[in-house]
């Protein structure tokens, strides 16, 4: 999955449909979620999907009030419409991102 900076996310957010997967490398749950996001990314080609290591963009956590990792910020029409912390399954994530 392509690594984004906060600036790239802001640009894609302004363009409409996007999703940002926020993680930290030492988080075990994030490693599982990363594999799930790799699969889902290919199922939703109409939505830009990127990843961001929160260790390098701490301000993002404050700006978007991210409480824990992994976190998925879903953007529709230029606004964050959902913040997901429980990456239940690939089908669950697909349902969230397909529209």
PDB file of C-alpha atoms in Angstrom:
ATOM      1  CA  UNK A   1       0.000   0.000   0.000  1.00  0.00           C
ATOM      2  CA  UNK A   2       1.288   3.431  -0.877  1.00  0.00           C
ATOM      3  CA  UNK A   3       2.667   5.444   2.037  1.00  0.00           C
ATOM      4  CA  UNK A   4       1.193   8.936   2.296  1.00  0.00           C
ATOM      5  CA  UNK A   5       2.192  12.066   4.130  1.00  0.00           C
ATOM      6  CA  UNK A   6      -0.324  14.254   5.933  1.00  0.00           C
ATOM      7  CA  UNK A   7      -0.150  16.676   2.989  1.00  0.00           C
ATOM      8  CA  UNK A   8      -0.968  13.940   0.476  1.00  0.00           C
ATOM      9  CA  UNK A   9      -3.930  12.850   2.583  1.00  0.00           C
ATOM     10  CA  UNK A  10      -5.226  16.414   2.719  1.00  0.00           C
ATOM     11  CA  UNK A  11      -4.952  16.652  -1.082  1.00  0.00           C
ATOM     12  CA  UNK A  12      -6.772  13.349  -1.692  1.00  0.00           C
ATOM     13  CA  UNK A  13      -9.355  14.271   0.946  1.00  0.00           C
ATOM     14  CA  UNK A  14     -10.131  17.477  -0.932  1.00  0.00           C
ATOM     15  CA  UNK A  15     -10.546  15.501  -4.174  1.00  0.00           C
ATOM     16  CA  UNK A  16     -13.399  13.415  -2.757  1.00  0.00           C
ATOM     17  CA  UNK A  17     -13.253   9.692  -2.045  1.00  0.00           C
ATOM     18  CA  UNK A  18     -10.243   8.478  -0.083  1.00  0.00           C
ATOM     19  CA  UNK A  19      -9.292   6.303   2.847  1.00  0.00           C
ATOM     20  CA  UNK A  20      -6.280   6.602   5.111  1.00  0.00           C
ATOM     21  CA  UNK A  21      -5.051   3.626   7.092  1.00  0.00           C
ATOM     22  CA  UNK A  22      -3.164   4.892  10.156  1.00  0.00           C
ATOM     23  CA  UNK A  23      -0.813   2.494  11.966  1.00  0.00           C
ATOM     24  CA  UNK A  24       2.426   2.108  13.893  1.00  0.00           C
ATOM     25  CA  UNK A  25       5.007  -0.537  12.904  1.00  0.00           C
ATOM     26  CA  UNK A  26       5.342  -2.117  16.377  1.00  0.00           C
ATOM     27  CA  UNK A  27       1.574  -2.673  16.773  1.00  0.00           C
ATOM     28  CA  UNK A  28       0.665  -6.348  16.364  1.00  0.00           C
ATOM     29  CA  UNK A  29      -2.963  -5.620  15.536  1.00  0.00           C
ATOM     30  CA  UNK A  30      -1.789  -3.137  12.905  1.00  0.00           C
ATOM     31  CA  UNK A  31       0.217  -5.875  11.182  1.00  0.00           C
ATOM     32  CA  UNK A  32      -2.939  -7.978  10.770  1.00  0.00           C
ATOM     33  CA  UNK A  33      -4.942  -4.921   9.684  1.00  0.00           C
ATOM     34  CA  UNK A  34      -2.250  -4.059   7.116  1.00  0.00           C
ATOM     35  CA  UNK A  35      -2.700  -7.409   5.400  1.00  0.00           C
ATOM     36  CA  UNK A  36      -6.459  -6.922   5.363  1.00  0.00           C
ATOM     37  CA  UNK A  37      -6.104  -3.426   3.884  1.00  0.00           C
ATOM     38  CA  UNK A  38      -3.814  -4.734   1.115  1.00  0.00           C
ATOM     39  CA  UNK A  39      -6.624  -7.034  -0.030  1.00  0.00           C
ATOM     40  CA  UNK A  40      -9.387  -4.429   0.300  1.00  0.00           C
ATOM     41  CA  UNK A  41      -7.392  -1.788  -1.569  1.00  0.00           C
ATOM     42  CA  UNK A  42      -7.590  -3.884  -4.745  1.00  0.00           C
ATOM     43  CA  UNK A  43     -11.349  -4.345  -4.375  1.00  0.00           C
ATOM     44  CA  UNK A  44     -12.129  -0.596  -4.334  1.00  0.00           C
ATOM     45  CA  UNK A  45     -10.233   0.945  -7.274  1.00  0.00           C
ATOM     46  CA  UNK A  46     -12.542   3.988  -7.319  1.00  0.00           C
ATOM     47  CA  UNK A  47     -11.246   5.120  -3.904  1.00  0.00           C
ATOM     48  CA  UNK A  48      -7.706   6.307  -3.201  1.00  0.00           C
ATOM     49  CA  UNK A  49      -6.324   4.264  -0.303  1.00  0.00           C
ATOM     50  CA  UNK A  50      -3.073   5.028   1.470  1.00  0.00           C
ATOM     51  CA  UNK A  51      -1.229   4.277   4.684  1.00  0.00           C
ATOM     52  CA  UNK A  52       0.467   6.545   7.175  1.00  0.00           C
ATOM     53  CA  UNK A  53       2.875   5.670   9.993  1.00  0.00           C
ATOM     54  CA  UNK A  54       1.621   7.747  12.907  1.00  0.00           C
ATOM     55  CA  UNK A  55       5.145   7.928  14.374  1.00  0.00           C
ATOM     56  CA  UNK A  56       6.075  10.365  11.591  1.00  0.00           C
ATOM     57  CA  UNK A  57       2.865  12.440  11.586  1.00  0.00           C
ATOM     58  CA  UNK A  58       1.897  12.865  15.246  1.00  0.00           C
ATOM     59  CA  UNK A  59       0.009  16.069  14.475  1.00  0.00           C
ATOM     60  CA  UNK A  60      -2.446  14.041  12.399  1.00  0.00           C
ATOM     61  CA  UNK A  61      -3.557  12.193  15.540  1.00  0.00           C
ATOM     62  CA  UNK A  62      -4.382  15.478  17.217  1.00  0.00           C
ATOM     63  CA  UNK A  63      -6.025  17.027  14.166  1.00  0.00           C
ATOM     64  CA  UNK A  64      -8.361  14.083  13.569  1.00  0.00           C
ATOM     65  CA  UNK A  65      -8.649  12.975  17.212  1.00  0.00           C
ATOM     66  CA  UNK A  66      -7.286   9.498  16.538  1.00  0.00           C
ATOM     67  CA  UNK A  67      -7.621   7.542  19.758  1.00  0.00           C
ATOM     68  CA  UNK A  68      -5.704   4.371  18.874  1.00  0.00           C
ATOM     69  CA  UNK A  69      -4.172   2.389  16.051  1.00  0.00           C
ATOM     70  CA  UNK A  70      -5.013   0.824  13.742  1.00  0.00           C
ATOM     71  CA  UNK A  71      -7.433   3.448  12.510  1.00  0.00           C
ATOM     72  CA  UNK A  72      -9.106   3.899   9.140  1.00  0.00           C
ATOM     73  CA  UNK A  73     -10.270   7.377   8.153  1.00  0.00           C
ATOM     74  CA  UNK A  74     -12.919   7.176   5.426  1.00  0.00           C
ATOM     75  CA  UNK A  75     -13.503  10.259   3.284  1.00  0.00           C
ATOM     76  CA  UNK A  76     -16.577  10.886   1.143  1.00  0.00           C
ATOM     77  CA  UNK A  77     -17.235  14.180  -0.647  1.00  0.00           C
ATOM     78  CA  UNK A  78     -14.170  15.737   0.963  1.00  0.00           C
ATOM     79  CA  UNK A  79     -15.220  15.040   4.564  1.00  0.00           C
ATOM     80  CA  UNK A  80     -14.278  12.311   7.007  1.00  0.00           C
ATOM     81  CA  UNK A  81     -17.467  10.302   7.304  1.00  0.00           C
ATOM     82  CA  UNK A  82     -16.191   7.453   9.425  1.00  0.00           C
ATOM     83  CA  UNK A  83     -13.345   6.563  11.770  1.00  0.00           C
ATOM     84  CA  UNK A  84     -12.906   2.797  12.135  1.00  0.00           C
ATOM     85  CA  UNK A  85     -10.860   1.174  14.892  1.00  0.00           C
ATOM     86  CA  UNK A  86     -12.170  -2.411  14.697  1.00  0.00           C
ATOM     87  CA  UNK A  87     -10.947  -4.073  11.501  1.00  0.00           C
ATOM     88  CA  UNK A  88     -13.329  -7.005  11.800  1.00  0.00           C
ATOM     89  CA  UNK A  89     -12.812  -8.711   8.439  1.00  0.00           C
ATOM     90  CA  UNK A  90     -12.028  -8.076   4.784  1.00  0.00           C
ATOM     91  CA  UNK A  91     -15.750  -8.235   3.827  1.00  0.00           C
ATOM     92  CA  UNK A  92     -16.562  -5.726   6.591  1.00  0.00           C
ATOM     93  CA  UNK A  93     -13.922  -3.270   5.351  1.00  0.00           C
ATOM     94  CA  UNK A  94     -15.016  -3.789   1.753  1.00  0.00           C
ATOM     95  CA  UNK A  95     -18.613  -2.884   2.674  1.00  0.00           C
ATOM     96  CA  UNK A  96     -17.395   0.323   4.332  1.00  0.00           C
ATOM     97  CA  UNK A  97     -15.305   1.396   1.346  1.00  0.00           C
ATOM     98  CA  UNK A  98     -17.249   0.165  -1.693  1.00  0.00           C
ATOM     99  CA  UNK A  99     -19.701   3.092  -2.024  1.00  0.00           C
TER     100      UNK A  99
END
